[in-house]
Coordinates of C-alpha atoms and ligand atoms in Angstrom, one line a residue:
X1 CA 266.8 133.2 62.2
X2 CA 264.3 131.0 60.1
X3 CA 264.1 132.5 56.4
X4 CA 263.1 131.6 53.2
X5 CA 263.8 132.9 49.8
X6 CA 261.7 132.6 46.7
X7 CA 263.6 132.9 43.6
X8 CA 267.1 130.8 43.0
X9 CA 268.6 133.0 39.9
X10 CA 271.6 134.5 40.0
X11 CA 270.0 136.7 43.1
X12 CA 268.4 134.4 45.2
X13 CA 270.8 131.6 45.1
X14 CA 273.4 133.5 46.2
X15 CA 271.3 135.1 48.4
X16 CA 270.0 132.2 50.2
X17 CA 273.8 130.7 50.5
X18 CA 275.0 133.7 51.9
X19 CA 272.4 134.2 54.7
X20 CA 273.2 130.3 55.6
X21 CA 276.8 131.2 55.7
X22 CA 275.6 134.3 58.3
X23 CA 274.5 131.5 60.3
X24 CA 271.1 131.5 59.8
X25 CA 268.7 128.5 58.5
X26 CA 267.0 128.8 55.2
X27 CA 264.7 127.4 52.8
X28 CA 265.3 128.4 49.0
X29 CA 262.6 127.6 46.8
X30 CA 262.4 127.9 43.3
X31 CA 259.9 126.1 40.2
X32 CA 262.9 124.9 38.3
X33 CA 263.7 121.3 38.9
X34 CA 267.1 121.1 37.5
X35 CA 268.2 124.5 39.6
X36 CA 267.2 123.1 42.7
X37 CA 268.5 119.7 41.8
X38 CA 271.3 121.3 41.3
X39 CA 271.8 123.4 44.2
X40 CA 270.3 120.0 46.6
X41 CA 273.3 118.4 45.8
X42 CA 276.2 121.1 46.4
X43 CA 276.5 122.0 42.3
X44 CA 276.1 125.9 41.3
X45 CA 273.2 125.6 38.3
X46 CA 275.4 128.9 36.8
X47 CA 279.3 130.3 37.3
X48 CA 279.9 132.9 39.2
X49 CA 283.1 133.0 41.0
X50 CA 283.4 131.7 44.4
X51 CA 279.8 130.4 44.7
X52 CA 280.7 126.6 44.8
X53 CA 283.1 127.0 47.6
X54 CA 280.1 129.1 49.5
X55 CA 278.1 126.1 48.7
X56 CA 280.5 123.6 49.7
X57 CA 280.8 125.6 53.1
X58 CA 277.4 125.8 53.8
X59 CA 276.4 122.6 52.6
X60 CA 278.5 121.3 55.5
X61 CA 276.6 123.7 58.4
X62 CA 273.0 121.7 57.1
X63 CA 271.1 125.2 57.4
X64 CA 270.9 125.2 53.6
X65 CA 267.6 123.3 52.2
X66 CA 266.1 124.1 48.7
X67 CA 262.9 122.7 47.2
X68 CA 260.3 123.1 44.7
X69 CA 257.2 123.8 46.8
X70 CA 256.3 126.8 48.4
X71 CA 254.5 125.1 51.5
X72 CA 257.9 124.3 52.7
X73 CA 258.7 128.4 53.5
X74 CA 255.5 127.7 56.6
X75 CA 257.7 128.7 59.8
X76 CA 260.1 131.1 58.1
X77 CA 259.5 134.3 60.0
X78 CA 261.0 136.4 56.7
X79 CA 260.4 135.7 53.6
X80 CA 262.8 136.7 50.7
X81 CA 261.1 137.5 46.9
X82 CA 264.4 136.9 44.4
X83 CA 262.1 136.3 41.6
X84 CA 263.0 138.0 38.2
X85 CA 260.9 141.2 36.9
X86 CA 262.3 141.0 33.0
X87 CA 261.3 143.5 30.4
X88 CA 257.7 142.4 28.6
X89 CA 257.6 141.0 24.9
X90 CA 254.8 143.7 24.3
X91 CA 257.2 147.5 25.0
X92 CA 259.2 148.7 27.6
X93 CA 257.9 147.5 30.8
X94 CA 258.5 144.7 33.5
X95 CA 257.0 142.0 33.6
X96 CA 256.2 142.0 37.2
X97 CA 254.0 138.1 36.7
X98 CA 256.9 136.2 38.8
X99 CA 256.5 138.9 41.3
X100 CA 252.9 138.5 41.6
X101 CA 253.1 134.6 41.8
X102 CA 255.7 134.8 44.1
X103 CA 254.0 136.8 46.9
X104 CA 250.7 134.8 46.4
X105 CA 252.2 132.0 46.7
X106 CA 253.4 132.9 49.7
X107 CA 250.6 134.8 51.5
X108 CA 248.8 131.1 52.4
X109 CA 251.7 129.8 54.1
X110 CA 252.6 133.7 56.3
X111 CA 251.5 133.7 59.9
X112 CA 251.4 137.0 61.8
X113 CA 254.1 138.9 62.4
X114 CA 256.2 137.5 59.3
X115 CA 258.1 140.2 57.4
X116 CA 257.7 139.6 53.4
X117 CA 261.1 141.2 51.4
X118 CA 260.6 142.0 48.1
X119 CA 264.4 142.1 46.6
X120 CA 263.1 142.2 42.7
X121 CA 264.1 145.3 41.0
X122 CA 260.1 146.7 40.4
X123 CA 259.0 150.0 38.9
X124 CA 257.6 152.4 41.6
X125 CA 254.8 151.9 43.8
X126 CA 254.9 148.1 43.0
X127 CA 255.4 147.2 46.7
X128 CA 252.7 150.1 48.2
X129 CA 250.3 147.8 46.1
X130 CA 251.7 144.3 47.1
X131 CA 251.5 145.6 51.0
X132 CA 247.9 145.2 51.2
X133 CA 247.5 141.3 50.4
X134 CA 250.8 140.6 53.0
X135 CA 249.3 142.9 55.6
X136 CA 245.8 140.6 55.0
X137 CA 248.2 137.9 56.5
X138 CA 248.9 139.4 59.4
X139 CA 252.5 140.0 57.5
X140 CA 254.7 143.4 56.7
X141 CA 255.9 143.9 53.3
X142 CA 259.8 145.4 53.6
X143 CA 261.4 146.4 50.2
X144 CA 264.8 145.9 50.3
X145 CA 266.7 146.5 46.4
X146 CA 269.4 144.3 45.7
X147 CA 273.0 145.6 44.4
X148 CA 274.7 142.9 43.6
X149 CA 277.3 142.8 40.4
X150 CA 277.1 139.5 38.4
X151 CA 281.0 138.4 39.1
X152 CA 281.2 139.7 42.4
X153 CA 277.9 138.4 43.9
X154 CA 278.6 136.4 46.8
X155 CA 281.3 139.3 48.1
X156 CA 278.5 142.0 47.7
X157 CA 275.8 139.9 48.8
X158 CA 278.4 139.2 52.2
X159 CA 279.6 142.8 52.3
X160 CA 277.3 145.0 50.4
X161 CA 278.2 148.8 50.1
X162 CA 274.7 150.1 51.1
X163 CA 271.8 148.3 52.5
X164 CA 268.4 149.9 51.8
X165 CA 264.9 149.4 53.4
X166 CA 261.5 150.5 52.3
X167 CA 258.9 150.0 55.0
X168 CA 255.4 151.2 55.7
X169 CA 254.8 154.1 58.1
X170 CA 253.8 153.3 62.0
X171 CA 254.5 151.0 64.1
X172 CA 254.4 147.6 61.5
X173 CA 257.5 149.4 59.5
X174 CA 259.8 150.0 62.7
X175 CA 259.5 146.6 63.4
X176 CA 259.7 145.4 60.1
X177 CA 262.9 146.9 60.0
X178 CA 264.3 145.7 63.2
X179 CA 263.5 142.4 61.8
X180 CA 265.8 142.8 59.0
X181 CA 268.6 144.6 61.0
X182 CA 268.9 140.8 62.7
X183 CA 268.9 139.0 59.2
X184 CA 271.6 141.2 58.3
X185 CA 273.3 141.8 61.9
X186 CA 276.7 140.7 60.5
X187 CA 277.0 143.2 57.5
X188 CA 275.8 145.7 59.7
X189 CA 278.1 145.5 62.4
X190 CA 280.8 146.4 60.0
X191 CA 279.8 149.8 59.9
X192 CA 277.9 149.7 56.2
X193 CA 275.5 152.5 55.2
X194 CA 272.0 151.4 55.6
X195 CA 269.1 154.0 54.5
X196 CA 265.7 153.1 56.0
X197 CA 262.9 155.1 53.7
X198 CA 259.4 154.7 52.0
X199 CA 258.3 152.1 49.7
X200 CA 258.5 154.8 46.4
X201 CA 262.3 155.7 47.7
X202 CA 263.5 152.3 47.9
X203 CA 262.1 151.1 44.1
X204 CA 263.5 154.4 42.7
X205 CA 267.2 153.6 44.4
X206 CA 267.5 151.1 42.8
X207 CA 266.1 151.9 39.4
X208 CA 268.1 155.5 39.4
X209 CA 271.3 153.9 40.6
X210 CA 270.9 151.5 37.4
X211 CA 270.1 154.8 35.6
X212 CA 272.7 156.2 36.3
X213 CA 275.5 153.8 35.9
X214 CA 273.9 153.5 32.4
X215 CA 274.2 157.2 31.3
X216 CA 278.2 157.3 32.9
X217 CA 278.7 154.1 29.9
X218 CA 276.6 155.6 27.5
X219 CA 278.2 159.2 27.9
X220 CA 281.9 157.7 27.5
X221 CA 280.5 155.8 24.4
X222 CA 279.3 159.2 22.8
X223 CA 282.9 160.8 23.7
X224 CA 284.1 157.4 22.2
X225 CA 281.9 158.5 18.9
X226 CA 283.2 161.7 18.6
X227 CA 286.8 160.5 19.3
X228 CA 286.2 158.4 16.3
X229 CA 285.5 161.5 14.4
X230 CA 287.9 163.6 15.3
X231 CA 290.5 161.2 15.9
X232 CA 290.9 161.0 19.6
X233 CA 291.7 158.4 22.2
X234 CA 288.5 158.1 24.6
X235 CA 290.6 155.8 26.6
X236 CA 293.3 158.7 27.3
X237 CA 290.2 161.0 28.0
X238 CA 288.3 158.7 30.7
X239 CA 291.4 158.6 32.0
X240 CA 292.0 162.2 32.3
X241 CA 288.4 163.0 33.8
X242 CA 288.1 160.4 36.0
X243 CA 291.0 162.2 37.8
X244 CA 288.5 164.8 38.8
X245 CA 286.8 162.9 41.9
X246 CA 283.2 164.3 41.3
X247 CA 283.6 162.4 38.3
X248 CA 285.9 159.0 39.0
X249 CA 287.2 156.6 36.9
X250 CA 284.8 153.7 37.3
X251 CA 282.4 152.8 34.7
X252 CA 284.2 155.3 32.0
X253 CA 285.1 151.8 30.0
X254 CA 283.8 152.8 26.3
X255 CA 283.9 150.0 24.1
X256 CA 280.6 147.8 23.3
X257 CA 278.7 149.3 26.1
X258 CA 275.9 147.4 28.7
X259 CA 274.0 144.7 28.4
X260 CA 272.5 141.7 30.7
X261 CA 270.0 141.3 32.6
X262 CA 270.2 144.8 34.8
X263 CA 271.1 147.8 32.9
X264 CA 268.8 147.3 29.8
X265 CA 266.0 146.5 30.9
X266 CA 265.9 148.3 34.1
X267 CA 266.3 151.7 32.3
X268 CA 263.3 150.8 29.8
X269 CA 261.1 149.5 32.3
X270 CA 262.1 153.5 34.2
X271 CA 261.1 155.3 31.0
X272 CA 258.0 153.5 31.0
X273 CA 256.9 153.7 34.4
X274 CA 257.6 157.6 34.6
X275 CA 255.4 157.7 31.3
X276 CA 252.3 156.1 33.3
X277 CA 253.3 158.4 36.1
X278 CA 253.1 161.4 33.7
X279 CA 256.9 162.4 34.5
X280 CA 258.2 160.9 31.3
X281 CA 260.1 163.9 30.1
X282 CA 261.6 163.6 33.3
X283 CA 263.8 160.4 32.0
X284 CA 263.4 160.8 28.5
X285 CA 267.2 160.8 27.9
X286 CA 267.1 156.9 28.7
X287 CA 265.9 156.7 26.0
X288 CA 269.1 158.1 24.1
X289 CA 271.4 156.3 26.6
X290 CA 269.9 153.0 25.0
X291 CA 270.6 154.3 21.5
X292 CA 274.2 155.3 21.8
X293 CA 274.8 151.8 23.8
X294 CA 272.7 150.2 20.6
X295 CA 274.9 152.2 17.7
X296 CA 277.8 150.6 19.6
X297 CA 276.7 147.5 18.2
X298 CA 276.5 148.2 14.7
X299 CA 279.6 150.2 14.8
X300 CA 281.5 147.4 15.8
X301 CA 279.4 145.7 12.9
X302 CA 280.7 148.2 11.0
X303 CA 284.1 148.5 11.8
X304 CA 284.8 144.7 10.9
X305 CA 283.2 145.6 7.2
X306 CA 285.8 148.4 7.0
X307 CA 288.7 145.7 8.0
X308 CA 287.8 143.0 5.8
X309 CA 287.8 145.3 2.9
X310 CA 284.2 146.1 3.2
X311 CA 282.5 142.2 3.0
X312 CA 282.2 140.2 5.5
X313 CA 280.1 137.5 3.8
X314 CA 282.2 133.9 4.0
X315 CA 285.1 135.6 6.0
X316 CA 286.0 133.9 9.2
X317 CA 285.1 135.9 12.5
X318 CA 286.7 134.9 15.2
X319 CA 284.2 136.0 18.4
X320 CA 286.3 136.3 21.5
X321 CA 283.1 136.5 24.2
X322 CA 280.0 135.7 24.8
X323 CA 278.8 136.8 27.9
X324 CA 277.8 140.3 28.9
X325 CA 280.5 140.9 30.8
X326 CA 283.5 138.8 32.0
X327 CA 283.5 136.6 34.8
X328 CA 280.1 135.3 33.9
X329 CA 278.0 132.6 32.0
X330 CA 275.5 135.3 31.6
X331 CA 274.3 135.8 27.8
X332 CA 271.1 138.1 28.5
X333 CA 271.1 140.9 26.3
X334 CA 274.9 140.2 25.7
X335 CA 276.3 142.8 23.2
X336 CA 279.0 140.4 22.3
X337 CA 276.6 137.9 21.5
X338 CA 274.5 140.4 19.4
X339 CA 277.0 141.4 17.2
X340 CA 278.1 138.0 16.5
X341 CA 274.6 137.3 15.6
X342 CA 274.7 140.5 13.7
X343 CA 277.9 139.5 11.8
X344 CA 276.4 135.9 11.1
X345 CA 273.3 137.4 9.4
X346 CA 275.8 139.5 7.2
X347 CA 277.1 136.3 6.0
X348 CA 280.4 136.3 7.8
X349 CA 281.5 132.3 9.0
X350 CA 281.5 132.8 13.0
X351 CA 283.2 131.3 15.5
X352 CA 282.8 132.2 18.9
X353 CA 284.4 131.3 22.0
X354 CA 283.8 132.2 25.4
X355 CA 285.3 130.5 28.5
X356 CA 281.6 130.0 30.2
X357 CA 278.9 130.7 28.5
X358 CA 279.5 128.6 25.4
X359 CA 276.0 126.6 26.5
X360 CA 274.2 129.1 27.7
X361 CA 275.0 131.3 24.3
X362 CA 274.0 128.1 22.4
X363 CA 270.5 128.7 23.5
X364 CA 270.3 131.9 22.2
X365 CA 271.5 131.8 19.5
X366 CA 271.6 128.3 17.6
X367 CA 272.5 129.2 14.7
X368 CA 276.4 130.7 15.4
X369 CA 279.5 128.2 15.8
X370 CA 280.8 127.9 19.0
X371 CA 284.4 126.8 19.9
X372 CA 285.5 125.6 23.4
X373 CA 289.1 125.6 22.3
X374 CA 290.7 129.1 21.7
X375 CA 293.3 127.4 19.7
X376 CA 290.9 126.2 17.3
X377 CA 288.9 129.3 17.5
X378 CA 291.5 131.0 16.3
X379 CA 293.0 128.9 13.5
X380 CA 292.2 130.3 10.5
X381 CA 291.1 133.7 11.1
X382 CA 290.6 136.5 8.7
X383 CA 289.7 138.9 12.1
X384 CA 289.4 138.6 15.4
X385 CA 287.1 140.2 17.7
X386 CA 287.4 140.7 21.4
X387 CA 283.6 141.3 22.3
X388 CA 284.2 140.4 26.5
X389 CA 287.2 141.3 28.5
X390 CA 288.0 138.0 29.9
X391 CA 291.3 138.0 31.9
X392 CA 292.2 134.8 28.9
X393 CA 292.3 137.2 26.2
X394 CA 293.7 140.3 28.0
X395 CA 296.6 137.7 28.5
X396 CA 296.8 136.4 25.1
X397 CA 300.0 136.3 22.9
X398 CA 299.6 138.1 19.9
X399 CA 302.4 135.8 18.6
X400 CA 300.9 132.9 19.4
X401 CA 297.8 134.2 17.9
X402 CA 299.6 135.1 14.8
X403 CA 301.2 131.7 13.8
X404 CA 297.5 130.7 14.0
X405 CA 295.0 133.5 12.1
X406 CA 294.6 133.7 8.4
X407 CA 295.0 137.9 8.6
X408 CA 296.4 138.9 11.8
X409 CA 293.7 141.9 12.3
X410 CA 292.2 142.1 15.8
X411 CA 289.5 144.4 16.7
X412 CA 288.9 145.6 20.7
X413 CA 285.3 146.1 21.2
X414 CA 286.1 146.8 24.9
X415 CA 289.5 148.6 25.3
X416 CA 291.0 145.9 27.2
X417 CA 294.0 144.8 25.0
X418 CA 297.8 146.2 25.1
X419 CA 297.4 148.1 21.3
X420 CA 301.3 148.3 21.4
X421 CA 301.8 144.6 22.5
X422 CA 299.8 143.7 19.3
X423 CA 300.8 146.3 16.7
X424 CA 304.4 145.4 17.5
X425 CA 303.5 142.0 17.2
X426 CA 302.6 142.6 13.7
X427 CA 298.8 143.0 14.0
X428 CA 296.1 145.5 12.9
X429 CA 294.7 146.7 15.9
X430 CA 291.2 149.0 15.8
X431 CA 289.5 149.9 18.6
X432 CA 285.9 151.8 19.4
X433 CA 286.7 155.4 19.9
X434 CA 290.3 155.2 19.2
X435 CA 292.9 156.2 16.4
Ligands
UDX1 C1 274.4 145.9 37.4 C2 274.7 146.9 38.6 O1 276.1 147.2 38.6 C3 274.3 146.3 39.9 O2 274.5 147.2 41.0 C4 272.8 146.0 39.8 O3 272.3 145.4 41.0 C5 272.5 145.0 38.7 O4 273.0 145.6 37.4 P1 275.6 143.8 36.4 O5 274.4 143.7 35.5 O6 276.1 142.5 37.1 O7 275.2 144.8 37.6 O8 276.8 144.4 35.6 P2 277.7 145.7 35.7 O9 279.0 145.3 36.3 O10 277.0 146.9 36.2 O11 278.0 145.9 34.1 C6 276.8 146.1 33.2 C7 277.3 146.2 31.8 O12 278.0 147.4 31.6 C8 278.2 145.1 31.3 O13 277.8 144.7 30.0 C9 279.6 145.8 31.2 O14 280.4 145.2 30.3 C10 279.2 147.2 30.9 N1 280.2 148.2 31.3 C11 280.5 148.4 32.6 C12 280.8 149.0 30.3 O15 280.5 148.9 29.1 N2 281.7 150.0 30.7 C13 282.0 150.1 32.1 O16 282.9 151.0 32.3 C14 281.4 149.3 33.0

């Protein structure tokens, strides 16, 4: 099949590689010159693991184009929208402007019978109002969420674990959706879920699956809280419910909590759209899950205080992590980031190291030192924080380490470090919700 895809971010450009590498031909379009310059010749403009060699295999097949203007998606018969829908600099809600653009943009070049797929995470009833201006074109408007992990995006772009459709009643919608069963054919065949439902169902997936995931990290951080006050061990206690299967395992991690550029702003942009909806009770406790993943922050703030004798002001900080998660160059609303930004402001020399996102966290914040070499990073530290659990430092040698620090105290902000390894290694060791 011919498709295009509008929007080359994290989503899209995997996106548009992966249905080349299903063997169909597409057209990627995006306003950034560098990304698509990037992409044109073979490069990934950001890291996420095994993108370049899905580049490098496509790139061969020819079926792969990317360019800057939208005329050049004229003879697609679907149209992907990849575009971002960030939180606004005024409150709580999306900023739905990219979306808007993107389906205008597009509605010129549709010819009937196209089918238009909106992939942006949007608050409800987004797409019921989109559907009229596509449907002007002769066009059907199909929303189908995305689900995609940063880290893991080209394997759940390939082999997703669901695959949702929202599509408009009648006639248009069936089709619509047999349209789409072809784009994603391969998937399909391997037996994975699909649920085909309304416009309204298929925003709110999406935004409730975010929610969700959210609340499970935000509720192991408040067990993590009152572990730290009664002097438990939150990682022996996810451990011990997520035996019980109703509850499982995954995402019980307490430590620093979410950030990028999903979780946060998806469950604010929720709270306010069920407030213009008139339902906001109904999601109100979003609004707590935000603040116990906030206090994270300042505990860890805190905690540093506590092991530096209560000042942090011209102490070195070592920053171990940048990104919002390992596995990715990704500094949007980073809590590792933040609270080395938080520690700088308190005065504390900080040097931060990340195995990625060293430019990308140079951006954001200018003002922090950054080190590419963790050897250096490390030299002459009076603590060291580990803010993202990259497989580097869950490997580290607390020996090594030791020879290099000024005061061999290391703080876990995510739970991801042998505590015996290091305590027998002759280091302090404090974690977030832990003895
Ligand atoms: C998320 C959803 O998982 C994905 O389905 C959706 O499409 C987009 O948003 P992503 O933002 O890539 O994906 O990251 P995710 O793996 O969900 O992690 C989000 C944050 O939660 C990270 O900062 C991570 O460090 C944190 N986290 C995750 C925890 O603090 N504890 C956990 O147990 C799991």
């Amino acid at each position: 099949m011919w498709i295009s895809v509008v929007g080359l971010g994290y989503l899209g450009a995997v996106h548009a590689a992966s249905m080349a590498a299903l063997g169909h031909r597409v057209v990627g379009v995006d306003v950034d010159e560098a990304r698509v310059e990037s992409l044109a010749s073979g490069r990934a403009p950001f890291f996420e693991p095994g993108f370049d060699e899905l580049l490098s295999q496509v790139g061969g097949t020819g079926r792969l184009s990317v360019t800057t203007e939208t005329a050049a998606v004229e003879g697609a018969g679907v149209h992907f929208v990849c575009v971002g829908t960030p939180q606004r600099a005024d409150g709580y809600a999306a900023d739905l402007t990219y979306v808007e653009l993107a389906v205008s943009g597009l509605v010129p070049h549709l010819a009937p019978g196209d089918v238009v797929v909106g992939k942006s995470t949007v608050p409800v009833g987004t797409a019921a109002r989109l559907a009229a201006q596509v449907e002007a074109a002769g066009a059907t408007l199909v929303w189908n969420p995305e689900f995609l992990r940063e880290g893991f995006a080209v394997k759940d772009t390939l082999h997703p674990d669901r695959i949702v459709y929202g599509v408009p009643d009648g006639e248009a919608g069936v089709r619509a959706a047999g349209v789409l069963d072809e784009v994603y054919a391969t998937p399909l065949s391997e037996g994975i879920a699909q649920v085909v439902t309304d416009y309204a169902t298929a925003e709110l997936v999406k935004v409730a699956a975010n929610s969700f995931l959210a609340t499970k990290i935000s509720f192991i951080n408040a067990m993590a809280e009152l572990c730290e006050v009664a002097g438990g061990d939150v990682t022996r206690l996810a451990d011990a419910i997520g035996f019980d299967e109703r509850i499982g395992r995954k995402f019980l991690n307490a430590g620093l909590g979410f950030g990028g550029g999903c979780l946060p702003k998806d469950i604010r942009a929720f709270m306010a759209r069920a407030d213009e909806l008139g339902a906001g009770e109904a999601v109100a406790f979003l609004g707590e899950v935000d603040e116990i993943n906030t206090r994270r922050r300042h505990r860890m703030v805190e905690l540093t205080g506590q092991v530096l004798d209560g000042e942090v002001t011209g102490k070195r900080v070592t920053v171990l992590g940048a990104a919002f998660k390992p596995n990715s160059d990704d500094v949007r609303d980073s809590p590792a980031l933040d609270v080395a930004a938080r520690l700088g402001e308190a005065g504390a020399d900080v040097v931060v190291h990340d195995p990625q996102a060293i430019d990308n966290a140079r951006r954001k914040a200018p003002a922090l030192r950054y080190e590419p070499d963790l050897e250096t990073a490390l030299t002459g530290a009076d603590a060291v924080l580990v803010l993202t659990e990259w497989q580097h430092y869950k490997d580290l040698d607390p020996h090594w380490a030791g020879d290099l620090v000024a005061q061999a105290h290391v703080l876990d902000g995510r739970n991801a470090l042998d505590r015996d390894t290091w305590l027998t290694a002759g280091w302090t060791y404090r974690a977030l919700g832990r003895r």
